[in-house]
Amino acid sequence: MNHWVIYLKGYMTILVYGVAPWRFVTMCGNHHIYLWNVSQNKDGFVMNLSLADYKRIKNLLKKTGTKAVVLKEVGLPYFLFRMKRHSLFFICLAITCMLLFLSSLFVWDVKIYGNEYVSDNEIIRTLEESHVSVPFFSKTINYFKLEEMIREEFPSVSWISVKRDGSVLKIYLKEEVLKNIEMKNENETSDFPFYNIVSPVDGQIINIVVRRGIPKVKRGDSIEKNTILIEGNMPVYAEDGSILENQKMQAAGDVYISTKKEFHYSIPVEYERKDFTKRIRDVYKIRIGNLWIDLDFHRNPYDKFDEVTYIWNPITIGRYELPVSIMHCQKKEYTIMNAKYTEKQLLNISKNQNDLIDKKLLEKTIQIKQKDVTIKKYNKKWDITVWLQLIEKISE
Amino acid sequence: MSKFKSIKHLPKKDEVVEFLELPRDTVYHDSVVTIIGNSRVIVENYKGIIEYSLDKIVLQGKKQRIQILGKKLMIQYYTNTDMKICGLIDAIQYL
């Protein structure tokens, strides 16, 4: 018999002694009583038998003139009996398990990945309008319809996948470049400019490579903003030289434009510095669903303080995250002192600011050809001007 | 009319068993003793235990007695159909 089944049913080790204990063993066999680990010691026979069978051996003991003494009781029924006084603990454990199971049937959170132009809030609002607001019963949602609805609502979404991962609804999406969509919308009213490549800046043409369309500018030309660079309206001439028709096509090519840009910013020499007083308060909050329970019953004694928050989700079983979290807020008191930057600090700040400008331009694939920085030092502030000569690549 | 001309022509039990290839332990209630190495013995078709000590177990079979000699003998399980004996087995004798 399986050990687990024996354990669940409960068994005991007994000592049988008397006139003919082996006769007792034989009779047990005849009465279909299962015995195991039968051995002999100086007092008699020691053997194991199940709890149910123990109730049947009384007659056999009487017949064979033997007596039985229980040496050991093992199994779940005996364990539960011993744990009778801890019954409240087991009831709570069972209720917790049941609540965990019930909670795992619901979706408690929505996570969105891959969105750049459409914000999380917009998508969540759309879901809520369709009566999909957390928490919801996971079986009631048709994920295919949800995908369709989001795709219809947001035309910029080119690909979407909605799936449930544990207690979290995960939405993965990819968006088309919004620039193209905006351009199409803007140009719908005008003649055919949608097919043209238009300059977004003032500047001078450095180089132009046309793959499709008619170039309208040449190298060295100075251009203004919104000048057509490559036209996508191709005339087809008849034999007599007259225009037969205009073939509309999307102009394609690369245009490099040299532009100048200027950035101004100022840094105040005096600033307010935070001096932390080393007084720290720890405050705890518990979140259940959308309800926050504040465990800080005292008034906050600090006038000015920085708050650092750590959120811990204690009930995470595999992919199941239940909407119960503990928030630990650390409030650090500070006082404000008036201070002045040193020249070295100011130079560092301006350098960091300039690096940030460069980084933003390089992210847009704009080359920096020349850079001049002028710093005007006054008593109360530094005025900084950055002149940049850039090469912008406009391509389609 | 009977298929057999006289009682003399009736086939004997042995012949029937041989012809039909019936298992002898079920027909004749012979005890089946299976020995695994020198540490395990499984006995089937027995009536009961006659004697049991750490060195000797005597079982009553349907036809004859089986004596198992050894050291530290223990019955691992015991049912009405079969039993398993563990220990260091020296000899098995039919009495």
Coordinates of C-alpha atoms in Angstrom, one line a residue:
Chain A
M1 CA 0.0 0.0 0.0
N2 CA 1.2 3.5 -0.7
H3 CA 2.9 5.1 2.3
W4 CA 1.0 8.3 1.8
V5 CA -2.4 6.5 1.8
I6 CA -1.4 4.7 5.0
Y7 CA -0.3 8.0 6.6
L8 CA -3.5 9.7 5.6
K9 CA -5.6 6.9 7.1
G10 CA -3.5 6.6 10.2
Y11 CA -1.8 3.6 11.6
M12 CA -0.3 2.3 14.8
T13 CA 2.4 0.0 16.1
I14 CA 1.1 -2.6 18.6
L15 CA 2.7 -5.2 20.8
V16 CA 0.9 -8.5 20.9
Y17 CA 1.8 -10.9 23.7
G18 CA 0.2 -13.9 25.2
V19 CA -0.1 -17.6 24.6
A20 CA 0.1 -17.8 20.8
P21 CA 0.8 -14.5 19.2
W22 CA 1.6 -16.2 15.8
R23 CA -1.9 -17.5 15.8
F24 CA -3.1 -14.0 16.1
V25 CA -1.0 -13.1 13.0
T26 CA -2.5 -16.0 11.1
M27 CA -6.0 -15.0 12.0
C28 CA -5.4 -11.5 10.9
G29 CA -4.4 -12.8 7.5
N30 CA -7.6 -14.9 7.4
H31 CA -9.7 -11.9 8.3
H32 CA -8.1 -9.7 5.6
I33 CA -6.3 -7.5 8.1
Y34 CA -3.2 -6.1 6.6
L35 CA -0.1 -6.3 8.8
W36 CA 3.4 -5.0 8.1
N37 CA 6.8 -4.8 9.8
V38 CA 6.0 -7.9 11.9
S39 CA 8.9 -8.6 14.2
Q40 CA 9.5 -10.3 17.5
N41 CA 11.1 -9.0 20.6
K42 CA 11.4 -10.5 24.1
D43 CA 7.8 -9.4 25.1
G44 CA 6.0 -10.6 22.0
F45 CA 5.2 -9.7 18.5
V46 CA 5.4 -6.1 17.3
M47 CA 3.5 -5.1 14.2
N48 CA 1.9 -2.2 12.3
L49 CA -1.7 -2.1 11.3
S50 CA -4.1 0.6 10.2
L51 CA -6.5 2.5 12.5
A52 CA -9.5 0.9 10.8
D53 CA -8.2 -2.6 11.3
Y54 CA -7.3 -2.0 14.9
K55 CA -11.0 -1.7 15.7
R56 CA -11.6 -5.2 14.2
I57 CA -8.9 -7.1 16.2
K58 CA -10.6 -7.2 19.6
N59 CA -12.4 -10.5 18.8
L60 CA -9.3 -12.0 17.4
L61 CA -7.3 -11.1 20.5
K62 CA -10.0 -12.8 22.6
K63 CA -10.0 -15.9 20.5
T64 CA -6.2 -16.3 20.5
G65 CA -5.8 -15.4 24.2
T66 CA -3.5 -12.6 23.5
K67 CA -3.4 -8.9 24.5
A68 CA -2.3 -5.9 22.5
V69 CA -0.6 -2.7 23.7
V70 CA -0.4 0.3 21.4
L71 CA 3.2 1.5 21.2
K72 CA 3.0 4.3 18.7
E73 CA 0.3 6.2 16.8
V74 CA 1.2 7.7 13.5
G75 CA -0.8 9.4 10.8
L76 CA -3.0 12.4 9.9
P77 CA -6.0 11.5 12.2
Y78 CA -3.7 11.4 15.2
F79 CA -1.9 14.6 14.1
L80 CA -5.3 16.4 13.7
F81 CA -6.3 15.2 17.1
R82 CA -3.1 16.5 18.7
M83 CA -3.6 19.8 16.9
K84 CA -7.2 20.1 18.1
R85 CA -6.4 23.0 20.4
H86 CA -4.7 24.8 17.5
S87 CA -7.8 24.5 15.4
L88 CA -8.1 28.3 15.0
F89 CA -4.7 28.4 13.4
F90 CA -5.8 25.7 10.8
I91 CA -9.1 27.4 10.2
C92 CA -7.3 30.7 9.5
L93 CA -4.8 28.8 7.2
A94 CA -7.6 27.3 5.3
I95 CA -9.4 30.7 4.9
T96 CA -6.1 32.3 3.7
C97 CA -5.6 29.6 1.1
M98 CA -9.1 30.0 0.0
L99 CA -8.8 33.8 -0.3
L100 CA -5.5 33.4 -2.2
F101 CA -7.2 31.0 -4.6
L102 CA -10.1 33.3 -5.1
S103 CA -7.8 36.3 -5.6
S104 CA -5.8 34.5 -8.2
L105 CA -9.0 34.2 -10.3
F106 CA -9.0 38.0 -10.8
V107 CA -6.7 40.4 -12.7
W108 CA -5.4 43.1 -10.3
D109 CA -3.1 45.2 -12.4
V110 CA -2.6 46.3 -16.0
K111 CA 0.9 46.7 -17.4
I112 CA 1.6 48.3 -20.8
Y113 CA 4.8 47.8 -22.7
G114 CA 6.1 49.4 -25.9
N115 CA 4.0 52.6 -26.0
E116 CA 5.8 55.9 -26.7
Y117 CA 3.1 58.2 -28.0
V118 CA 0.0 56.8 -26.4
S119 CA 0.2 57.1 -22.7
D120 CA -0.6 54.4 -20.2
N121 CA -3.5 56.5 -18.8
E122 CA -5.1 56.9 -22.2
I123 CA -5.1 53.1 -22.7
I124 CA -6.4 52.4 -19.2
R125 CA -9.1 55.0 -19.6
T126 CA -10.2 53.3 -22.9
L127 CA -10.3 50.0 -21.1
E128 CA -12.4 51.5 -18.3
E129 CA -14.8 52.9 -20.8
S130 CA -15.2 49.4 -22.1
H131 CA -16.0 48.2 -18.5
V132 CA -12.6 46.6 -18.1
S133 CA -11.3 48.1 -14.9
V134 CA -9.2 46.3 -12.4
P135 CA -10.0 44.2 -10.5
F136 CA -11.9 42.0 -13.0
F137 CA -12.7 38.3 -13.3
S138 CA -10.2 37.0 -15.8
K139 CA -12.6 34.6 -17.5
T140 CA -15.0 37.3 -18.5
I141 CA -12.6 39.1 -20.8
N142 CA -12.3 38.4 -24.5
Y143 CA -8.7 39.3 -25.1
F144 CA -9.1 39.2 -28.9
K145 CA -11.9 41.8 -28.8
L146 CA -9.8 43.9 -26.4
E147 CA -6.9 44.0 -28.9
E148 CA -9.3 45.0 -31.7
M149 CA -10.8 47.8 -29.6
I150 CA -7.4 49.3 -28.7
R151 CA -6.3 49.1 -32.3
E152 CA -9.4 50.9 -33.5
E153 CA -9.2 53.5 -30.7
F154 CA -5.5 54.3 -31.3
P155 CA -4.6 54.3 -35.1
S156 CA -0.9 54.7 -34.3
V157 CA -0.9 51.2 -32.8
S158 CA 0.4 48.9 -35.5
W159 CA 0.7 45.7 -33.5
I160 CA -0.8 44.7 -30.2
S161 CA -0.8 41.6 -28.0
V162 CA -3.0 41.3 -24.8
K163 CA -2.3 38.4 -22.5
R164 CA -2.9 37.5 -18.9
D165 CA 0.2 36.7 -16.9
G166 CA -0.7 35.5 -13.5
S167 CA -2.8 38.3 -11.9
V168 CA -1.5 40.9 -14.3
L169 CA -2.9 41.9 -17.7
K170 CA 0.0 42.6 -20.0
I171 CA -0.5 44.7 -23.1
Y172 CA 2.4 44.7 -25.5
L173 CA 2.2 47.1 -28.4
K174 CA 4.1 48.7 -31.2
E175 CA 3.4 52.1 -32.7
E176 CA 4.0 53.5 -36.1
V177 CA 6.1 56.7 -36.4
L178 CA 3.6 59.3 -35.4
K179 CA 5.4 61.9 -37.4
N180 CA 4.2 60.4 -40.7
I181 CA 0.6 60.2 -39.5
E182 CA 0.6 63.9 -38.4
M183 CA 2.2 64.9 -41.7
K184 CA -0.5 63.1 -43.6
N185 CA -3.3 64.7 -41.6
E186 CA -1.8 68.2 -41.9
N187 CA -1.4 67.9 -45.7
E188 CA -4.7 66.4 -46.5
T189 CA -6.2 69.9 -47.1
S190 CA -3.4 71.3 -49.3
D191 CA -2.8 70.4 -53.0
F192 CA -0.2 67.6 -53.0
P193 CA 2.4 68.5 -50.4
F194 CA 2.0 65.1 -48.8
Y195 CA 4.2 63.8 -51.6
N196 CA 6.9 66.4 -51.1
I197 CA 9.9 66.6 -48.7
V198 CA 9.7 69.9 -46.9
S199 CA 12.4 71.7 -44.9
P200 CA 11.5 72.0 -41.3
V201 CA 14.3 74.6 -40.6
D202 CA 16.0 77.6 -42.1
G203 CA 19.5 77.0 -43.4
Q204 CA 21.8 76.2 -46.3
I205 CA 21.8 73.0 -48.4
I206 CA 25.0 71.1 -48.0
N207 CA 24.2 68.0 -50.0
I208 CA 21.1 66.5 -51.7
V209 CA 20.6 63.0 -52.8
V210 CA 17.3 62.3 -54.7
R211 CA 15.9 58.8 -55.0
R212 CA 12.4 59.7 -56.3
G213 CA 10.9 63.0 -57.3
I214 CA 12.2 66.3 -58.6
P215 CA 14.8 68.3 -56.6
K216 CA 13.7 71.9 -56.1
V217 CA 16.9 73.1 -54.4
K218 CA 20.6 72.6 -55.1
R219 CA 23.8 72.5 -53.1
G220 CA 24.7 75.9 -51.6
D221 CA 21.1 77.3 -51.7
S222 CA 19.8 79.1 -48.7
I223 CA 16.4 78.0 -47.8
E224 CA 13.7 79.0 -45.4
K225 CA 11.4 76.9 -43.3
N226 CA 8.7 75.0 -45.2
T227 CA 10.6 75.3 -48.5
I228 CA 9.9 72.3 -50.8
L229 CA 13.2 70.3 -51.1
I230 CA 12.1 67.4 -53.3
E231 CA 8.8 67.5 -55.1
G232 CA 6.7 64.3 -55.5
N233 CA 4.6 65.7 -58.3
M234 CA 6.1 64.4 -61.5
P235 CA 4.7 65.9 -64.8
V236 CA 4.4 63.6 -67.8
Y237 CA 4.9 65.5 -71.1
A238 CA 3.2 64.8 -74.4
E239 CA 5.1 64.8 -77.7
D240 CA 4.2 68.4 -78.3
G241 CA 5.8 69.4 -75.0
S242 CA 2.5 70.0 -73.1
I243 CA 1.9 68.4 -69.7
L244 CA -0.2 65.3 -70.2
E245 CA -0.7 64.4 -66.6
N246 CA 0.9 64.8 -63.2
Q247 CA 2.1 61.6 -61.6
K248 CA 1.8 61.8 -57.8
M249 CA 4.5 59.9 -55.9
Q250 CA 6.1 60.0 -52.5
A251 CA 9.4 62.0 -52.9
A252 CA 12.4 60.1 -51.5
G253 CA 15.9 61.3 -50.8
D254 CA 18.3 62.6 -48.3
V255 CA 18.9 66.4 -47.8
Y256 CA 21.6 67.7 -45.5
I257 CA 21.0 71.2 -44.3
S258 CA 23.4 73.4 -42.4
T259 CA 21.5 75.4 -39.7
K260 CA 22.4 77.6 -36.8
K261 CA 20.9 77.4 -33.4
E262 CA 21.2 79.4 -30.3
F263 CA 20.5 78.4 -26.7
H264 CA 20.3 80.7 -23.7
Y265 CA 20.1 79.8 -20.1
S266 CA 21.2 81.4 -16.8
I267 CA 22.4 79.9 -13.6
P268 CA 21.7 81.8 -10.3
V269 CA 24.8 82.2 -8.2
E270 CA 22.8 82.0 -5.0
Y271 CA 20.7 79.0 -4.3
E272 CA 18.8 77.4 -1.4
R273 CA 20.7 74.5 0.0
K274 CA 19.0 71.6 1.9
D275 CA 20.8 70.9 5.2
F276 CA 19.5 67.5 6.5
T277 CA 19.1 67.5 10.3
K278 CA 19.6 63.7 10.6
R279 CA 16.1 63.4 12.0
I280 CA 14.3 60.6 10.2
R281 CA 10.8 59.2 10.7
D282 CA 9.7 55.9 9.4
V283 CA 6.0 55.7 8.4
Y284 CA 4.3 52.6 7.1
K285 CA 1.1 52.3 5.0
I286 CA -0.8 49.3 3.8
R287 CA -2.5 49.1 0.4
I288 CA -5.4 46.8 -0.2
G289 CA -6.8 47.3 -3.7
N290 CA -7.2 51.0 -4.1
L291 CA -7.5 51.7 -0.4
W292 CA -4.4 53.0 1.5
I293 CA -4.4 52.5 5.3
D294 CA -2.0 54.9 7.0
L295 CA -0.4 53.4 10.1
D296 CA 1.1 56.8 11.2
F297 CA -1.4 58.1 13.7
H298 CA 0.8 61.1 14.8
R299 CA 1.0 64.5 13.2
N300 CA 4.1 65.0 11.0
P301 CA 6.3 67.3 13.2
Y302 CA 8.6 68.3 10.3
D303 CA 8.0 71.5 8.3
K304 CA 10.3 70.6 5.5
F305 CA 11.2 67.1 4.6
D306 CA 12.2 64.8 1.8
E307 CA 10.2 61.6 1.5
V308 CA 11.7 58.3 0.1
T309 CA 9.1 55.6 -0.5
Y310 CA 9.8 51.9 -0.8
I311 CA 6.9 49.7 -1.9
W312 CA 7.0 46.0 -1.1
N313 CA 4.5 43.5 -2.4
P314 CA 4.6 40.7 0.1
I315 CA 2.2 38.3 -1.6
T316 CA 3.8 37.3 -4.8
I317 CA 3.4 33.7 -5.7
G318 CA 5.1 33.0 -9.0
R319 CA 3.3 35.2 -11.5
Y320 CA 0.5 36.0 -9.1
E321 CA 0.7 39.4 -7.5
L322 CA -2.1 40.2 -5.1
P323 CA -3.1 43.9 -4.6
V324 CA -1.7 44.0 -1.2
S325 CA 1.4 46.0 -0.6
I326 CA 3.3 47.6 2.2
M327 CA 4.7 51.1 1.7
H328 CA 7.6 52.3 3.8
C329 CA 8.0 56.1 3.8
Q330 CA 11.2 57.6 5.1
K331 CA 10.8 61.2 6.0
K332 CA 14.1 63.1 6.3
E333 CA 13.9 66.6 7.9
Y334 CA 15.9 69.4 6.4
T335 CA 16.3 73.2 6.8
I336 CA 17.0 75.6 4.0
M337 CA 20.2 77.6 4.0
N338 CA 21.2 80.3 1.5
A339 CA 24.4 79.4 -0.2
K340 CA 26.5 80.5 -3.1
Y341 CA 28.0 78.3 -5.9
T342 CA 31.7 78.5 -6.3
E343 CA 33.1 79.2 -9.7
K344 CA 34.2 75.6 -10.2
Q345 CA 30.6 74.4 -9.3
L346 CA 29.1 76.9 -11.8
L347 CA 31.4 75.8 -14.5
N348 CA 30.5 72.1 -13.8
I349 CA 26.7 73.0 -13.9
S350 CA 27.1 74.8 -17.3
K351 CA 29.2 71.9 -18.7
N352 CA 26.5 69.4 -17.7
Q353 CA 23.8 71.5 -19.2
N354 CA 25.7 71.8 -22.5
D355 CA 26.4 68.1 -22.6
L356 CA 22.6 67.6 -22.1
I357 CA 21.9 69.8 -25.2
D358 CA 24.5 67.9 -27.2
K359 CA 23.0 64.5 -26.2
K360 CA 19.5 65.6 -27.2
L361 CA 20.7 66.8 -30.6
L362 CA 22.6 63.6 -31.2
E363 CA 19.5 61.6 -30.3
K364 CA 17.8 63.3 -33.2
T365 CA 20.8 62.3 -35.5
I366 CA 21.8 65.9 -35.8
Q367 CA 25.6 66.5 -36.3
I368 CA 27.3 69.3 -34.5
K369 CA 29.7 71.1 -36.8
Q370 CA 30.8 74.0 -34.6
K371 CA 30.0 75.1 -31.0
D372 CA 30.7 78.4 -29.3
V373 CA 29.9 79.0 -25.6
T374 CA 29.9 82.5 -24.1
I375 CA 29.6 82.9 -20.3
K376 CA 28.7 86.3 -18.9
K377 CA 29.4 86.5 -15.2
Y378 CA 27.2 88.8 -13.1
N379 CA 27.0 89.1 -9.3
K380 CA 23.7 87.3 -9.0
K381 CA 23.7 85.0 -12.0
W382 CA 25.7 83.6 -14.9
D383 CA 24.2 84.0 -18.4
I384 CA 25.3 81.3 -20.8
T385 CA 24.8 81.4 -24.5
V386 CA 25.6 78.4 -26.8
W387 CA 25.9 78.9 -30.5
L388 CA 25.7 75.8 -32.6
Q389 CA 26.3 75.1 -36.2
L390 CA 24.4 71.9 -37.1
I391 CA 24.0 69.6 -40.0
E392 CA 20.5 68.2 -40.1
K393 CA 19.6 65.2 -42.2
I394 CA 16.1 65.3 -43.7
S395 CA 15.2 62.0 -45.3
E396 CA 12.2 60.1 -46.4
Chain B
M1 CA -25.0 -42.0 -24.3
S2 CA -21.9 -40.9 -22.4
K3 CA -18.9 -39.6 -24.3
F4 CA -16.6 -41.9 -22.3
K5 CA -17.2 -45.7 -22.6
S6 CA -16.3 -46.5 -19.0
I7 CA -14.9 -44.8 -15.9
K8 CA -11.5 -46.3 -16.7
H9 CA -11.2 -44.0 -19.8
L10 CA -11.8 -40.8 -17.9
P11 CA -8.6 -38.6 -18.0
K12 CA -6.8 -38.2 -14.8
K13 CA -6.5 -34.8 -13.1
D14 CA -2.7 -34.8 -13.8
E15 CA -3.4 -35.4 -17.5
V16 CA -5.9 -32.6 -17.7
V17 CA -3.6 -30.2 -15.9
E18 CA -0.7 -31.1 -18.2
F19 CA -2.9 -30.9 -21.3
L20 CA -4.4 -27.6 -20.5
E21 CA -1.2 -26.2 -19.0
L22 CA -3.0 -25.0 -15.9
P23 CA -0.9 -23.5 -13.1
R24 CA -0.2 -26.1 -10.5
D25 CA -0.3 -23.6 -7.6
T26 CA -4.0 -22.8 -8.2
V27 CA -5.1 -26.4 -9.0
Y28 CA -3.1 -28.3 -6.4
H29 CA -2.8 -25.4 -3.9
D30 CA 1.0 -25.7 -3.9
S31 CA 2.8 -23.0 -2.0
V32 CA 4.8 -20.6 -4.1
V33 CA 8.1 -19.6 -2.5
T34 CA 10.0 -16.8 -4.3
I35 CA 13.6 -16.1 -3.1
I36 CA 15.3 -12.8 -3.9
G37 CA 18.9 -13.1 -3.1
N38 CA 19.5 -14.3 0.4
S39 CA 17.6 -11.5 2.1
R40 CA 14.0 -11.7 0.8
V41 CA 11.5 -14.5 0.6
I42 CA 7.9 -14.1 -0.7
V43 CA 5.5 -16.9 0.2
E44 CA 2.1 -17.4 -1.4
N45 CA -0.6 -20.1 -0.7
Y46 CA -0.2 -20.8 3.0
K47 CA -2.6 -21.3 5.8
G48 CA -0.8 -19.6 8.7
I49 CA 2.2 -19.2 10.9
I50 CA 3.1 -22.1 13.2
E51 CA 6.2 -20.8 14.7
Y52 CA 8.0 -17.4 14.6
S53 CA 11.3 -16.4 16.1
L54 CA 14.2 -14.2 14.9
D55 CA 16.0 -17.3 13.7
K56 CA 13.2 -19.5 12.4
I57 CA 9.8 -19.1 10.8
V58 CA 7.6 -22.1 10.2
L59 CA 4.6 -21.7 7.9
Q60 CA 1.8 -24.1 7.3
G61 CA 1.3 -24.6 3.6
K62 CA -1.7 -26.2 2.0
K63 CA 0.1 -29.6 1.7
Q64 CA 3.4 -29.3 3.7
R65 CA 5.1 -27.1 6.1
I66 CA 7.8 -24.6 5.0
Q67 CA 10.6 -23.8 7.4
I68 CA 12.7 -20.7 6.8
L69 CA 16.0 -20.5 8.8
G70 CA 18.1 -17.4 9.1
K71 CA 19.0 -14.5 11.3
K72 CA 17.0 -11.4 12.2
L73 CA 14.0 -12.6 10.4
M74 CA 11.1 -10.1 10.1
I75 CA 7.8 -10.3 8.3
Q76 CA 7.6 -7.1 6.2
Y77 CA 3.9 -7.6 5.4
Y78 CA 1.4 -10.3 6.0
T79 CA -2.0 -10.8 4.2
N80 CA -4.2 -13.8 3.7
T81 CA -2.6 -14.5 0.2
D82 CA 1.0 -13.7 0.5
M83 CA 3.7 -12.6 2.9
K84 CA 7.2 -11.2 2.6
I85 CA 10.0 -12.2 5.0
C86 CA 13.2 -10.1 5.3
G87 CA 16.5 -11.0 7.0
L88 CA 19.6 -13.0 6.4
I89 CA 18.2 -16.3 5.0
D90 CA 20.3 -19.5 5.5
A91 CA 17.9 -22.3 4.4
I92 CA 14.4 -23.1 3.3
Q93 CA 13.2 -26.6 4.2
Y94 CA 10.0 -28.5 3.4
L95 CA 8.9 -30.6 6.4

